[in-house]
PDB file of C-alpha atoms in Angstrom:
ATOM      1  CA  MET A   1     -70.924  47.772-140.125  1.00 56.00           C
ATOM      2  CA  ALA A   2     -72.453  49.135-143.257  1.00 60.00           C
ATOM      3  CA  VAL A   3     -70.171  48.557-146.243  1.00 69.00           C
ATOM      4  CA  ARG A   4     -70.689  52.170-147.254  1.00 77.00           C
ATOM      5  CA  PRO A   5     -72.729  54.235-144.783  1.00 78.00           C
ATOM      6  CA  LEU A   6     -75.526  56.393-146.167  1.00 78.00           C
ATOM      7  CA  ASP A   7     -74.443  59.962-146.859  1.00 79.00           C
ATOM      8  CA  HIS A   8     -77.246  62.289-147.920  1.00 76.00           C
ATOM      9  CA  THR A   9     -75.712  65.638-147.082  1.00 77.00           C
ATOM     10  CA  SER A  10     -76.580  67.393-150.340  1.00 77.00           C
ATOM     11  CA  CYS A  11     -79.540  69.111-148.646  1.00 76.00           C
ATOM     12  CA  ALA A  12     -77.895  69.446-145.237  1.00 80.00           C
ATOM     13  CA  LEU A  13     -77.114  72.747-143.636  1.00 83.00           C
ATOM     14  CA  VAL A  14     -73.310  72.674-143.819  1.00 87.00           C
ATOM     15  CA  LEU A  15     -71.445  75.590-142.286  1.00 84.00           C
ATOM     16  CA  LYS A  16     -67.736  76.372-142.192  1.00 91.00           C
ATOM     17  CA  TYR A  17     -66.088  76.806-138.799  1.00 87.00           C
ATOM     18  CA  THR A  18     -62.508  77.160-137.643  1.00 91.00           C
ATOM     19  CA  ASP A  19     -61.129  74.425-135.414  1.00 90.00           C
ATOM     20  CA  GLN A  20     -60.469  76.253-132.155  1.00 87.00           C
ATOM     21  CA  ALA A  21     -56.849  76.703-131.064  1.00 71.00           C
ATOM     22  CA  ALA A  22     -55.426  73.712-129.163  1.00 72.00           C
ATOM     23  CA  GLY A  23     -58.263  71.536-130.437  1.00 73.00           C
ATOM     24  CA  THR A  24     -58.753  68.683-132.850  1.00 88.00           C
ATOM     25  CA  VAL A  25     -61.987  67.690-134.556  1.00 93.00           C
ATOM     26  CA  THR A  26     -62.508  64.273-136.098  1.00 94.00           C
ATOM     27  CA  LYS A  27     -64.596  63.376-139.134  1.00 94.00           C
ATOM     28  CA  GLY A  28     -67.878  61.828-138.025  1.00 93.00           C
ATOM     29  CA  LYS A  29     -67.658  63.075-134.442  1.00 93.00           C
ATOM     30  CA  ALA A  30     -69.707  65.783-132.781  1.00 92.00           C
ATOM     31  CA  VAL A  31     -68.554  69.360-132.360  1.00 91.00           C
ATOM     32  CA  LYS A  32     -69.708  72.142-130.046  1.00 87.00           C
ATOM     33  CA  LEU A  33     -69.379  75.879-130.396  1.00 86.00           C
ATOM     34  CA  GLY A  34     -66.068  77.383-129.342  1.00 85.00           C
ATOM     35  CA  THR A  35     -65.436  80.603-127.474  1.00 83.00           C
ATOM     36  CA  ALA A  36     -65.540  82.653-130.686  1.00 83.00           C
ATOM     37  CA  GLU A  37     -68.629  82.589-132.882  1.00 81.00           C
ATOM     38  CA  THR A  38     -66.555  81.237-135.771  1.00 86.00           C
ATOM     39  CA  ASP A  39     -64.954  78.373-133.812  1.00 89.00           C
ATOM     40  CA  VAL A  40     -65.875  74.788-132.978  1.00 90.00           C
ATOM     41  CA  LEU A  41     -64.156  72.143-130.930  1.00 91.00           C
ATOM     42  CA  ALA A  42     -64.717  68.469-130.203  1.00 93.00           C
ATOM     43  CA  ALA A  43     -67.791  67.807-128.058  1.00 90.00           C
ATOM     44  CA  GLY A  44     -67.566  65.358-125.176  1.00 88.00           C
ATOM     45  CA  ALA A  45     -70.126  63.005-123.684  1.00 86.00           C
ATOM     46  CA  ASN A  46     -73.458  64.719-122.903  1.00 79.00           C
ATOM     47  CA  GLU A  47     -72.225  68.141-124.042  1.00 82.00           C
ATOM     48  CA  LYS A  48     -74.324  70.401-126.261  1.00 77.00           C
ATOM     49  CA  ALA A  49     -73.222  69.381-129.749  1.00 83.00           C
ATOM     50  CA  VAL A  50     -74.248  71.621-132.656  1.00 82.00           C
ATOM     51  CA  GLY A  51     -73.197  69.381-135.521  1.00 87.00           C
ATOM     52  CA  VAL A  52     -70.914  66.687-136.880  1.00 92.00           C
ATOM     53  CA  ALA A  53     -67.544  67.329-138.525  1.00 95.00           C
ATOM     54  CA  LEU A  54     -67.527  66.231-142.165  1.00 94.00           C
ATOM     55  CA  GLU A  55     -63.720  66.190-142.152  1.00 94.00           C
ATOM     56  CA  SER A  56     -60.945  66.059-139.585  1.00 95.00           C
ATOM     57  CA  GLY A  57     -58.944  69.138-138.658  1.00 94.00           C
ATOM     58  CA  VAL A  58     -56.445  70.554-136.219  1.00 92.00           C
ATOM     59  CA  ALA A  59     -56.205  73.973-134.584  1.00 92.00           C
ATOM     60  CA  GLY A  60     -56.756  76.748-137.123  1.00 92.00           C
ATOM     61  CA  ASP A  61     -58.163  74.522-139.902  1.00 94.00           C
ATOM     62  CA  VAL A  62     -61.475  75.463-141.478  1.00 95.00           C
ATOM     63  CA  VAL A  63     -63.824  72.448-141.403  1.00 95.00           C
ATOM     64  CA  ASN A  64     -67.280  71.760-142.791  1.00 94.00           C
ATOM     65  CA  VAL A  65     -69.870  70.947-140.129  1.00 91.00           C
ATOM     66  CA  ALA A  66     -73.248  69.314-140.825  1.00 90.00           C
ATOM     67  CA  MET A  67     -75.482  71.155-138.400  1.00 86.00           C
ATOM     68  CA  LEU A  68     -77.915  69.147-136.288  1.00 80.00           C
ATOM     69  CA  GLY A  69     -81.287  69.322-137.950  1.00 74.00           C
ATOM     70  CA  TYR A  70     -82.887  67.028-140.472  1.00 67.00           C
ATOM     71  CA  THR A  71     -80.241  65.311-142.574  1.00 79.00           C
ATOM     72  CA  VAL A  72     -78.503  61.936-142.815  1.00 82.00           C
ATOM     73  CA  ALA A  73     -74.730  61.587-142.548  1.00 87.00           C
ATOM     74  CA  PRO A  74     -72.200  59.025-141.362  1.00 92.00           C
ATOM     75  CA  VAL A  75     -71.135  59.378-137.718  1.00 94.00           C
ATOM     76  CA  LEU A  76     -68.429  57.611-135.751  1.00 95.00           C
ATOM     77  CA  VAL A  77     -69.912  54.868-133.546  1.00 96.00           C
ATOM     78  CA  GLY A  78     -68.743  54.980-129.939  1.00 95.00           C
ATOM     79  CA  THR A  79     -68.673  52.567-127.016  1.00 93.00           C
ATOM     80  CA  GLY A  80     -72.056  50.889-126.705  1.00 92.00           C
ATOM     81  CA  GLY A  81     -72.522  50.554-130.453  1.00 94.00           C
ATOM     82  CA  ALA A  82     -75.246  51.665-132.824  1.00 93.00           C
ATOM     83  CA  THR A  83     -78.501  49.832-133.412  1.00 91.00           C
ATOM     84  CA  HIS A  84     -80.743  50.584-136.362  1.00 83.00           C
ATOM     85  CA  GLY A  85     -83.831  52.465-135.153  1.00 74.00           C
ATOM     86  CA  GLU A  86     -82.478  53.375-131.712  1.00 86.00           C
ATOM     87  CA  HIS A  87     -81.976  56.901-130.431  1.00 86.00           C
ATOM     88  CA  ALA A  88     -78.393  58.140-130.409  1.00 92.00           C
ATOM     89  CA  THR A  89     -76.482  60.141-127.819  1.00 91.00           C
ATOM     90  CA  LEU A  90     -72.960  61.459-127.633  1.00 90.00           C
ATOM     91  CA  ALA A  91     -70.370  59.305-125.831  1.00 91.00           C
ATOM     92  CA  ALA A  92     -66.728  60.222-125.250  1.00 90.00           C
ATOM     93  CA  ASP A  93     -65.611  58.319-128.373  1.00 93.00           C
ATOM     94  CA  GLY A  94     -68.539  58.848-130.768  1.00 94.00           C
ATOM     95  CA  PHE A  95     -72.290  58.302-130.871  1.00 94.00           C
ATOM     96  CA  THR A  96     -73.996  55.398-129.101  1.00 93.00           C
ATOM     97  CA  ASN A  97     -77.439  53.972-128.294  1.00 92.00           C
ATOM     98  CA  ILE A  98     -79.524  55.512-125.511  1.00 89.00           C
ATOM     99  CA  THR A  99     -82.707  54.299-123.841  1.00 83.00           C
ATOM    100  CA  LEU A 100     -84.839  57.034-122.347  1.00 80.00           C
ATOM    101  CA  GLY A 101     -87.425  56.989-119.602  1.00 77.00           C
ATOM    102  CA  GLY A 102     -87.890  56.259-115.943  1.00 68.00           C
ATOM    103  CA  GLY A 103     -85.176  58.428-114.479  1.00 72.00           C
ATOM    104  CA  THR A 104     -84.084  61.892-113.494  1.00 74.00           C
ATOM    105  CA  VAL A 105     -80.655  62.097-115.155  1.00 77.00           C
ATOM    106  CA  VAL A 106     -80.903  64.414-118.166  1.00 77.00           C
ATOM    107  CA  LYS A 107     -79.430  62.972-121.362  1.00 81.00           C
ATOM    108  CA  TYR A 108     -79.311  64.686-124.754  1.00 81.00           C
ATOM    109  CA  VAL A 109     -80.486  62.848-127.869  1.00 85.00           C
ATOM    110  CA  GLU A 110     -78.881  63.918-131.155  1.00 86.00           C
ATOM    111  CA  GLY A 111     -80.621  61.605-133.637  1.00 87.00           C
ATOM    112  CA  ILE A 112     -81.712  58.128-134.654  1.00 80.00           C
ATOM    113  CA  PHE A 113     -79.399  55.463-136.079  1.00 87.00           C
ATOM    114  CA  LEU A 114     -80.356  54.248-139.555  1.00 77.00           C
ATOM    115  CA  GLU A 115     -77.671  51.543-139.570  1.00 87.00           C
ATOM    116  CA  THR A 116     -76.064  49.209-137.044  1.00 90.00           C
ATOM    117  CA  GLY A 117     -72.376  49.332-136.127  1.00 93.00           C
ATOM    118  CA  VAL A 118     -69.801  48.670-133.425  1.00 94.00           C
ATOM    119  CA  VAL A 119     -67.280  51.045-131.861  1.00 95.00           C
ATOM    120  CA  GLY A 120     -65.022  52.549-134.534  1.00 94.00           C
ATOM    121  CA  ASP A 121     -67.474  51.957-137.398  1.00 95.00           C
ATOM    122  CA  TYR A 122     -69.241  54.679-139.311  1.00 94.00           C
ATOM    123  CA  ALA A 123     -73.037  54.317-139.351  1.00 91.00           C
ATOM    124  CA  ALA A 124     -75.735  56.542-140.833  1.00 87.00           C
ATOM    125  CA  MET A 125     -77.633  58.694-138.349  1.00 87.00           C
ATOM    126  CA  LEU A 126     -80.708  60.840-138.942  1.00 80.00           C
ATOM    127  CA  PHE A 127     -80.066  64.142-137.231  1.00 83.00           C
ATOM    128  CA  CYS A 128     -83.370  65.197-135.746  1.00 77.00           C
ATOM    129  CA  GLY A 129     -82.389  68.129-133.632  1.00 69.00           C
ATOM    130  CA  ARG A 130     -81.403  67.791-130.006  1.00 70.00           C
ATOM    131  CA  PHE A 131     -83.902  67.040-127.289  1.00 76.00           C
ATOM    132  CA  ALA A 132     -83.437  66.007-123.697  1.00 73.00           C
ATOM    133  CA  GLY A 133     -84.928  63.049-121.869  1.00 75.00           C
ATOM    134  CA  GLY A 134     -84.475  61.359-118.533  1.00 71.00           C
ATOM    135  CA  THR A 135     -82.672  58.115-117.737  1.00 71.00           C
ATOM    136  CA  ALA A 136     -82.025  56.227-114.531  1.00 63.00           C
TER     137      ALA A 136
END
């Protein structure tokens, strides 16, 4: 785990959203758009994340979200870990490594890890916009 993960969000596109009713968002974890245009909620594995929560919140809280694009921010490492230089995808408990190619199962890639970590750590990730690839 990085002693202090990189956090270069000063130039990031950070938008304010309301944590959707009956939901909880966690700092460093992905969020997806809610039913209202002003809402977000926690994103699950292989869902269409739009950003990463920069703080935790519960239903009704307004939270800052670093939108997926080109920025670097700490994300919560999920099962499977984070390896410097590897592509990252969304797992149920955070972001984890993904290897693409050779298959027909569509997987979404959210960024590239800039640091290495294990589940529960925070590691820097370069958000490079979502793209899809195939895995076996």
